[in-house]
Each structure stands twice: as C-alpha cells, then as structure tokens.
Short mmCIF file of C-alpha atoms and ligand atoms in Angstrom, two decimals:
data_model
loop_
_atom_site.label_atom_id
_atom_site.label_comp_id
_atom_site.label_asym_id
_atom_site.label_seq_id
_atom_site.Cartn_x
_atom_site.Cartn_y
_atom_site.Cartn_z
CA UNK A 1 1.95 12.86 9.72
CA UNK A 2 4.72 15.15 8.39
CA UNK A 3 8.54 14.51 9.33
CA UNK A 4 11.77 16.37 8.83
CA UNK A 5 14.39 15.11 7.12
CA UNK A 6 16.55 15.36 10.23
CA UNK A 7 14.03 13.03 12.60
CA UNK A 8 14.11 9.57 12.61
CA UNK A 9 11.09 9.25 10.42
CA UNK A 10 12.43 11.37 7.92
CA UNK A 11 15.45 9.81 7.84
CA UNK A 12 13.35 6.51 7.61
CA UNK A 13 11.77 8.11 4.74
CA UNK A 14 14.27 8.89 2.81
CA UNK A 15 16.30 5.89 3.05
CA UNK A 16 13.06 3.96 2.25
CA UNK A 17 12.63 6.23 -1.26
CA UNK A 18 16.49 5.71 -2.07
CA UNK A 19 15.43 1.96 -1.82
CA UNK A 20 12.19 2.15 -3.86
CA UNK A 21 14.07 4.48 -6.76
CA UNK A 22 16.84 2.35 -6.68
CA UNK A 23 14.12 -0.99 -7.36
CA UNK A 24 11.92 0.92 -9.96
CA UNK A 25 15.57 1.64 -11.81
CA UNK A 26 16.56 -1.60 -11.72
CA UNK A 27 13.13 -3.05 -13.10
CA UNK A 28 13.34 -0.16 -15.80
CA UNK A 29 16.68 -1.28 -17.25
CA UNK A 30 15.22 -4.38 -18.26
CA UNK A 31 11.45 -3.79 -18.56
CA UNK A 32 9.18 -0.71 -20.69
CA UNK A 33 6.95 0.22 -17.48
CA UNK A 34 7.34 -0.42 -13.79
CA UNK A 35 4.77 -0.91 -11.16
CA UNK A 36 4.90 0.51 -7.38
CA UNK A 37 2.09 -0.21 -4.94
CA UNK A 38 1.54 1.91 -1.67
CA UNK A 39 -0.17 2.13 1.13
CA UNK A 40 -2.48 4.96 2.33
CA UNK A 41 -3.18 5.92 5.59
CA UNK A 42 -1.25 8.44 7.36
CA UNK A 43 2.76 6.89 8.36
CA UNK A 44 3.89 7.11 4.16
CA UNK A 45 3.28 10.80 3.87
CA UNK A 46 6.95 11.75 4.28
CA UNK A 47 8.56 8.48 2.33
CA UNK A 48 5.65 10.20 -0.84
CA UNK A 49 7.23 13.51 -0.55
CA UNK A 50 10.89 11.93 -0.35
CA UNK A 51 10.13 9.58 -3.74
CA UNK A 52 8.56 12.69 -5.34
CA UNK A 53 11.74 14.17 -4.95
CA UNK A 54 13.75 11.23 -6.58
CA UNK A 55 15.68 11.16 -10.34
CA UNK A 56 12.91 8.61 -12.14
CA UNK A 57 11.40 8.07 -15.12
CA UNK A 58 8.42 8.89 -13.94
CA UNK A 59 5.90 8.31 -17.23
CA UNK A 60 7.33 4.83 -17.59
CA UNK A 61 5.70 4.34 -13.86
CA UNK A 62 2.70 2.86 -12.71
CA UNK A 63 1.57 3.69 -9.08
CA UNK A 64 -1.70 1.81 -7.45
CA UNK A 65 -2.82 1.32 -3.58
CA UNK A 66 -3.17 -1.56 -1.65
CA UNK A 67 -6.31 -0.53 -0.70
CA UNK A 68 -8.66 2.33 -0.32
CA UNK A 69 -12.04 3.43 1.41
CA UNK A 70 -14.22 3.84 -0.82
CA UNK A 71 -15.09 7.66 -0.60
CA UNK A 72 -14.96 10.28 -3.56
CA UNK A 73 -11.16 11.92 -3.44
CA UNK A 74 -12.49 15.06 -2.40
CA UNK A 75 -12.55 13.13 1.42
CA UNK A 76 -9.97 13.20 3.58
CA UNK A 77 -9.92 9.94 4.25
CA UNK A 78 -9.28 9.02 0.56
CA UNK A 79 -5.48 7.31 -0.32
CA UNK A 80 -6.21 8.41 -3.64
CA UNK A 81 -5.95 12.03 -2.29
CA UNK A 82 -3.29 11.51 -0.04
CA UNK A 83 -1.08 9.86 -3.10
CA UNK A 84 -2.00 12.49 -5.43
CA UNK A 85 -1.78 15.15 -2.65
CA UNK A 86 1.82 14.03 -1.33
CA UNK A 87 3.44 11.79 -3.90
CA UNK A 88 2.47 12.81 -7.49
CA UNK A 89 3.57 16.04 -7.43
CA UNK A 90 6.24 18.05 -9.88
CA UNK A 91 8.48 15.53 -12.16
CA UNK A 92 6.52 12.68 -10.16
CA UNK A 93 2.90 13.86 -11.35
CA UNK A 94 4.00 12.27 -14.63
CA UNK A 95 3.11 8.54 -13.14
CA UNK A 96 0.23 7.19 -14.45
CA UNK A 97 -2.15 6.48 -10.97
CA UNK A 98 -4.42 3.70 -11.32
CA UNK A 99 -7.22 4.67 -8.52
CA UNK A 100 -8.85 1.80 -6.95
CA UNK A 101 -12.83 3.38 -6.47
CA UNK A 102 -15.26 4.09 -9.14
CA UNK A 103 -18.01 6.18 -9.48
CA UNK A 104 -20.24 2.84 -7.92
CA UNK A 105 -22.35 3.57 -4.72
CA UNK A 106 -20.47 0.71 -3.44
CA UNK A 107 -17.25 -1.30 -3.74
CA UNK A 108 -18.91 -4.70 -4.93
CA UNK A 109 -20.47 -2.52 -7.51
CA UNK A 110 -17.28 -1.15 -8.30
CA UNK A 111 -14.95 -4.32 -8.07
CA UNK A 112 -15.36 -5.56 -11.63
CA UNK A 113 -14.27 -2.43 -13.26
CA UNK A 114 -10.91 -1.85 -10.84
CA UNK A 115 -9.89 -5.28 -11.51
CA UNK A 116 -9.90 -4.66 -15.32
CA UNK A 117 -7.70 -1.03 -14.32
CA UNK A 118 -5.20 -3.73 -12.74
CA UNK A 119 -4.97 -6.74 -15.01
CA UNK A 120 -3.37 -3.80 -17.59
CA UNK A 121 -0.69 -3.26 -15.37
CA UNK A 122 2.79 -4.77 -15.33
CA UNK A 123 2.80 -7.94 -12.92
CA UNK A 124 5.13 -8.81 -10.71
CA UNK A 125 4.82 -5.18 -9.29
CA UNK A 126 8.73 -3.92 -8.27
CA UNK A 127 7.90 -3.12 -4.95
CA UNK A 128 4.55 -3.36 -2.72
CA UNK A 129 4.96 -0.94 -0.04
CA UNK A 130 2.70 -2.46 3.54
CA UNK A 131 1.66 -0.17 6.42
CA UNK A 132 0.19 -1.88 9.19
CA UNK A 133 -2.35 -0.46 11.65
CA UNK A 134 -2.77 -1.20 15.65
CA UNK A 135 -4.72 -4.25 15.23
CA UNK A 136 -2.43 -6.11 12.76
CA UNK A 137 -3.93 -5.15 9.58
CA UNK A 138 -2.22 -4.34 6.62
CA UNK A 139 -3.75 -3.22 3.24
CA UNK A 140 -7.61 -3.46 4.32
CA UNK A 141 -7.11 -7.26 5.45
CA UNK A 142 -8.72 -6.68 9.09
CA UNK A 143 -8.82 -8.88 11.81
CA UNK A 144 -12.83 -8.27 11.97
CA UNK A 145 -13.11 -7.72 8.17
CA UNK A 146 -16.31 -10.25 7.19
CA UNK A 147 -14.41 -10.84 4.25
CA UNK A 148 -10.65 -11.67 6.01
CA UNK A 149 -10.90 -15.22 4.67
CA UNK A 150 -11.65 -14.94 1.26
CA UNK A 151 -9.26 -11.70 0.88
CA UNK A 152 -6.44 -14.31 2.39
CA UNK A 153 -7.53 -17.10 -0.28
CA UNK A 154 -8.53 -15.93 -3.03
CA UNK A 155 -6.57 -15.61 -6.39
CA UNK A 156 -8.98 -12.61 -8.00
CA UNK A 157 -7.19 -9.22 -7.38
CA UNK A 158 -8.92 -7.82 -5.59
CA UNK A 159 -12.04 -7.83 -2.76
CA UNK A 160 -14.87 -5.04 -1.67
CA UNK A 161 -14.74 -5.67 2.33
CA UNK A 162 -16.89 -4.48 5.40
CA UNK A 163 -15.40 -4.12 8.33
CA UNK A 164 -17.49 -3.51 11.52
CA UNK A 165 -14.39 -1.62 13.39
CA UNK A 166 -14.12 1.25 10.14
CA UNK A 167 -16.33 3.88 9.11
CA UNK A 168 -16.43 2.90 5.38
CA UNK A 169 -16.88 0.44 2.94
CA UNK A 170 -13.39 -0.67 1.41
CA UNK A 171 -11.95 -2.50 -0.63
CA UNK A 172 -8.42 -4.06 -1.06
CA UNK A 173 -6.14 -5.77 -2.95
CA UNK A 174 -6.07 -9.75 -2.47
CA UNK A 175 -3.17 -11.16 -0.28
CA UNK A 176 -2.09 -13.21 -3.73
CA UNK A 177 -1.99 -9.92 -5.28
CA UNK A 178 -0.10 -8.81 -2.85
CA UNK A 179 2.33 -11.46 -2.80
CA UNK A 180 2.93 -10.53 -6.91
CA UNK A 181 6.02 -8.22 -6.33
CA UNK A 182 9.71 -8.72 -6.48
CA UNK A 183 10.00 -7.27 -3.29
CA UNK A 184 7.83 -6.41 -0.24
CA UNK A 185 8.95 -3.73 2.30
CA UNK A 186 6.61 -3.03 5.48
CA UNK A 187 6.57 0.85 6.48
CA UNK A 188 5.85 1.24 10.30
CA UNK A 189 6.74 4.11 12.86
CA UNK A 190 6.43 3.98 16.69
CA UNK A 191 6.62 1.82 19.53
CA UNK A 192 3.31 0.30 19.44
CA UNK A 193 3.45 -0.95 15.88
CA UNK A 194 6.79 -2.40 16.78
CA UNK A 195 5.39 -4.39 19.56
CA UNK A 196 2.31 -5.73 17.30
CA UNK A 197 5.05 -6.64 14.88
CA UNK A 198 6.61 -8.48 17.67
CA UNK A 199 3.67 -10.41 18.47
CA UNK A 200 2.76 -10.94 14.82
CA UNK A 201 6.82 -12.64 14.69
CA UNK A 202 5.81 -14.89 17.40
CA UNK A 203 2.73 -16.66 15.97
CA UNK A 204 1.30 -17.95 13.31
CA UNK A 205 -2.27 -17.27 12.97
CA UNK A 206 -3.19 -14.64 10.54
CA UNK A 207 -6.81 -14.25 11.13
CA UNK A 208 -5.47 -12.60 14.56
CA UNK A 209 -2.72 -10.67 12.63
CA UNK A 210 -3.51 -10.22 8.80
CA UNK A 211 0.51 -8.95 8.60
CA UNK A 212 1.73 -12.67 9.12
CA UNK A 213 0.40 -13.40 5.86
CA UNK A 214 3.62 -11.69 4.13
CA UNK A 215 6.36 -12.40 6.91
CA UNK A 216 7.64 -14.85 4.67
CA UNK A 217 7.80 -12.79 1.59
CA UNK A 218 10.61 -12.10 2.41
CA UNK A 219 9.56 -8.01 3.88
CA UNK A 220 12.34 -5.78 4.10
CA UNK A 221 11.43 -3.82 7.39
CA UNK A 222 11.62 0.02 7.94
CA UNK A 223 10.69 1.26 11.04
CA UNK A 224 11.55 4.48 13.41
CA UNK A 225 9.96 5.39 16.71
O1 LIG B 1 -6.42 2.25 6.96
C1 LIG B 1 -5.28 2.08 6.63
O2 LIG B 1 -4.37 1.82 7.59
C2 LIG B 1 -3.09 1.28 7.36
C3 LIG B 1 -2.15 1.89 8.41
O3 LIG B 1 -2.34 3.30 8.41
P1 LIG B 1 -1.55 4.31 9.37
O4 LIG B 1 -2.38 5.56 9.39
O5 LIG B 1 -1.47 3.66 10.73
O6 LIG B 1 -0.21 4.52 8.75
C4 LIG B 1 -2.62 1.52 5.91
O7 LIG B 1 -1.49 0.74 5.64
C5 LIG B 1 -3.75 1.25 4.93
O8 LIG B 1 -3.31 1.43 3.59
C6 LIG B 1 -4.85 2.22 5.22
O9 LIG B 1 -5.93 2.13 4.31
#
C-alpha cells in the first residue's frame, strides 16, 4: 500500500526510516558492515521508499527478510521483489540483498544453502524490522504453521514452514534469529492490527499470537491508523 508523506502512514514512514538511518549510522561508526532485516508483505512499502531516500552508506549495508514465500521474484507475492522493487533503488541499490529462496523446488531443499547466505552476515543485526498480520503472525511464525514450535525453539537460523491458512510454501527466519538485533521495532498500520496487538499485550501464549514471542525484546512500536 502506497502513502503520502502528508498521511499518517507516511508520516509513520518516515519517522520510522529517520530511526533505522539513524541505527545503521550509529552501528557504522564503530563496525565495517551493518545489517538491516525487513519484513515483506504489503504495510513497509512506504517506510522502503522513505529509507531509499536516506544519506547512508549504502555498500557497507547488508539488507535480508524475515521471511519469504518461496516463489521465483518474478511473483508478486515475492518480498524479494517488493524490497528490490521499493527499497533498493538509486543510492540505496548499492546494499548488498541477501535473498532468502533458491533455485530449490522447495524450501527444505533450499534451507541449507540460505543459512550459509546468513551465517556471512554481520550478527547482531542493527535493526530487525516486524510486521504482523491479522492472526498474530509476524515473520512467517503462524499460529497454524506445522512448524510454529520448532521455528519458536530452535537455535538454527532459519526454518522451511507449511502453513495450511497460505498459498505457499515459506520459509522464515528462527525466533532466536530474530531475537539477534540491537534493536527490534514492530511496523503496523490500522485499527485491527492495533487491537490484535492489544490482545497479544494481554496474554502470554505465543502459539495463539507468534508476536508475543518479541514483546520483551524490548520492540519499539510504530503504528498509524
Ligand atoms: O505474509 C506476510 O505478512 C506479514 C504482514 O504483512 P502485511 O501485508 O499485513 O503488512 C509480514 O510481516 C511478513 O513479512 C509477510 O511475509
């Protein structure tokens, strides 16, 4: 979904980007490369084109997802497309994009190889960007994903999942490689997210709500309706 700078998303947007520069700065003072992962799906389009816009050093950055359907990027429904589509563009296409799929029929074909792509990155990422859909989910942790409890335990990157409520095959980073960033920020718009995130604040059982599993990271909040 697009926004102008003047709506509240846009705003949102762009005060999110300010924020993420600002990290990846901060982490690039003291560090050779920086890491940023974001989320796909369609809420970050605006907060891309904002960072795209910002001052960085953009070959000194790293950019992965938190997850991805695993699709070529010619679909629509690829991250990978949005991110290269929306964010990685002008001074920004400089960033070195670490994709998550491979050429693999399927994502436990494919797992191996993408978790070799990430063990060369730089670890603690700066910033892990979140979305969160309707049911709770963040990243491709899904309330009905077959795979929810060993994405929520285990320390390996990263999982292939199947989830009976999506179209595709995905596959997603772990919640412990998740929780490897200096900072977490969670990127919802509307009313209805902000009521899940209201019921996700008032429990404690992630299987019903995958997004309790980083309330405590601590997660810096940016929403708009
Ligand atoms: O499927 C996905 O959904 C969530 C939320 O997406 P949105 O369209 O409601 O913004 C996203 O965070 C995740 O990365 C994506 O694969």
């Amino acid at each position: 979904m697009s926004a102008t700078t003047d709506s509240p998303r846009g705003r949102l947007a762009a005060q999110l980007a300010e924020a993420v520069a600002e990290a990846l700065r901060a982490d690039l003072a003291t560090q050779e490369r920086a890491l940023l992962v974001v989320s796909g799906g369609s809420t970050p389009v605006p907060f891309f084109q904002a960072l795209a816009a910002c001052e960085l050093p953009w070959s000194r950055i790293d950019v992965t997802l938190a997850d991805e359907r695993w699709v070529p990027e010619s679909s629509a429904d690829s991250n990978a497309r949005l991110v290269r589509e929306h964010l990685l563009q002008g001074a920004a296409s400089r960033a070195h994009f670490v994709s998550l799929t491979t050429a693999d029929a399927t994502p436990e074909q494919g797992v191996g190889e993408v978790t070799g792509r990430l063990e060369g990155l730089a670890w603690p990422a700066s910033v892990v960007i979140l979305g969160m859909g309707g049911d709770g989910h963040t990243a491709s942790l899904f309330p009905d994903s077959r795979e929810l409890d060993l994405a929520l335990a285990t320390a390996e990157p990263l999982v292939a999942v199947r989830t009976p409520s999506q179209p595709q095959a995905r596959i997603t980073l772990s919640a412990d490689r998740l929780h490897q960033a200096r900072r977490h920020v969670l990127h919802i718009t509307g009313e209805d997210k902000r009521a899940v995130f209201a019921r996700a604040l008032s429990g404690d059982d992630t299987r019903e709500l995958p997004i309790r599993a980083f309330l405590a990271c601590p997660l810096a909040i940016y929403w708009a309706p």
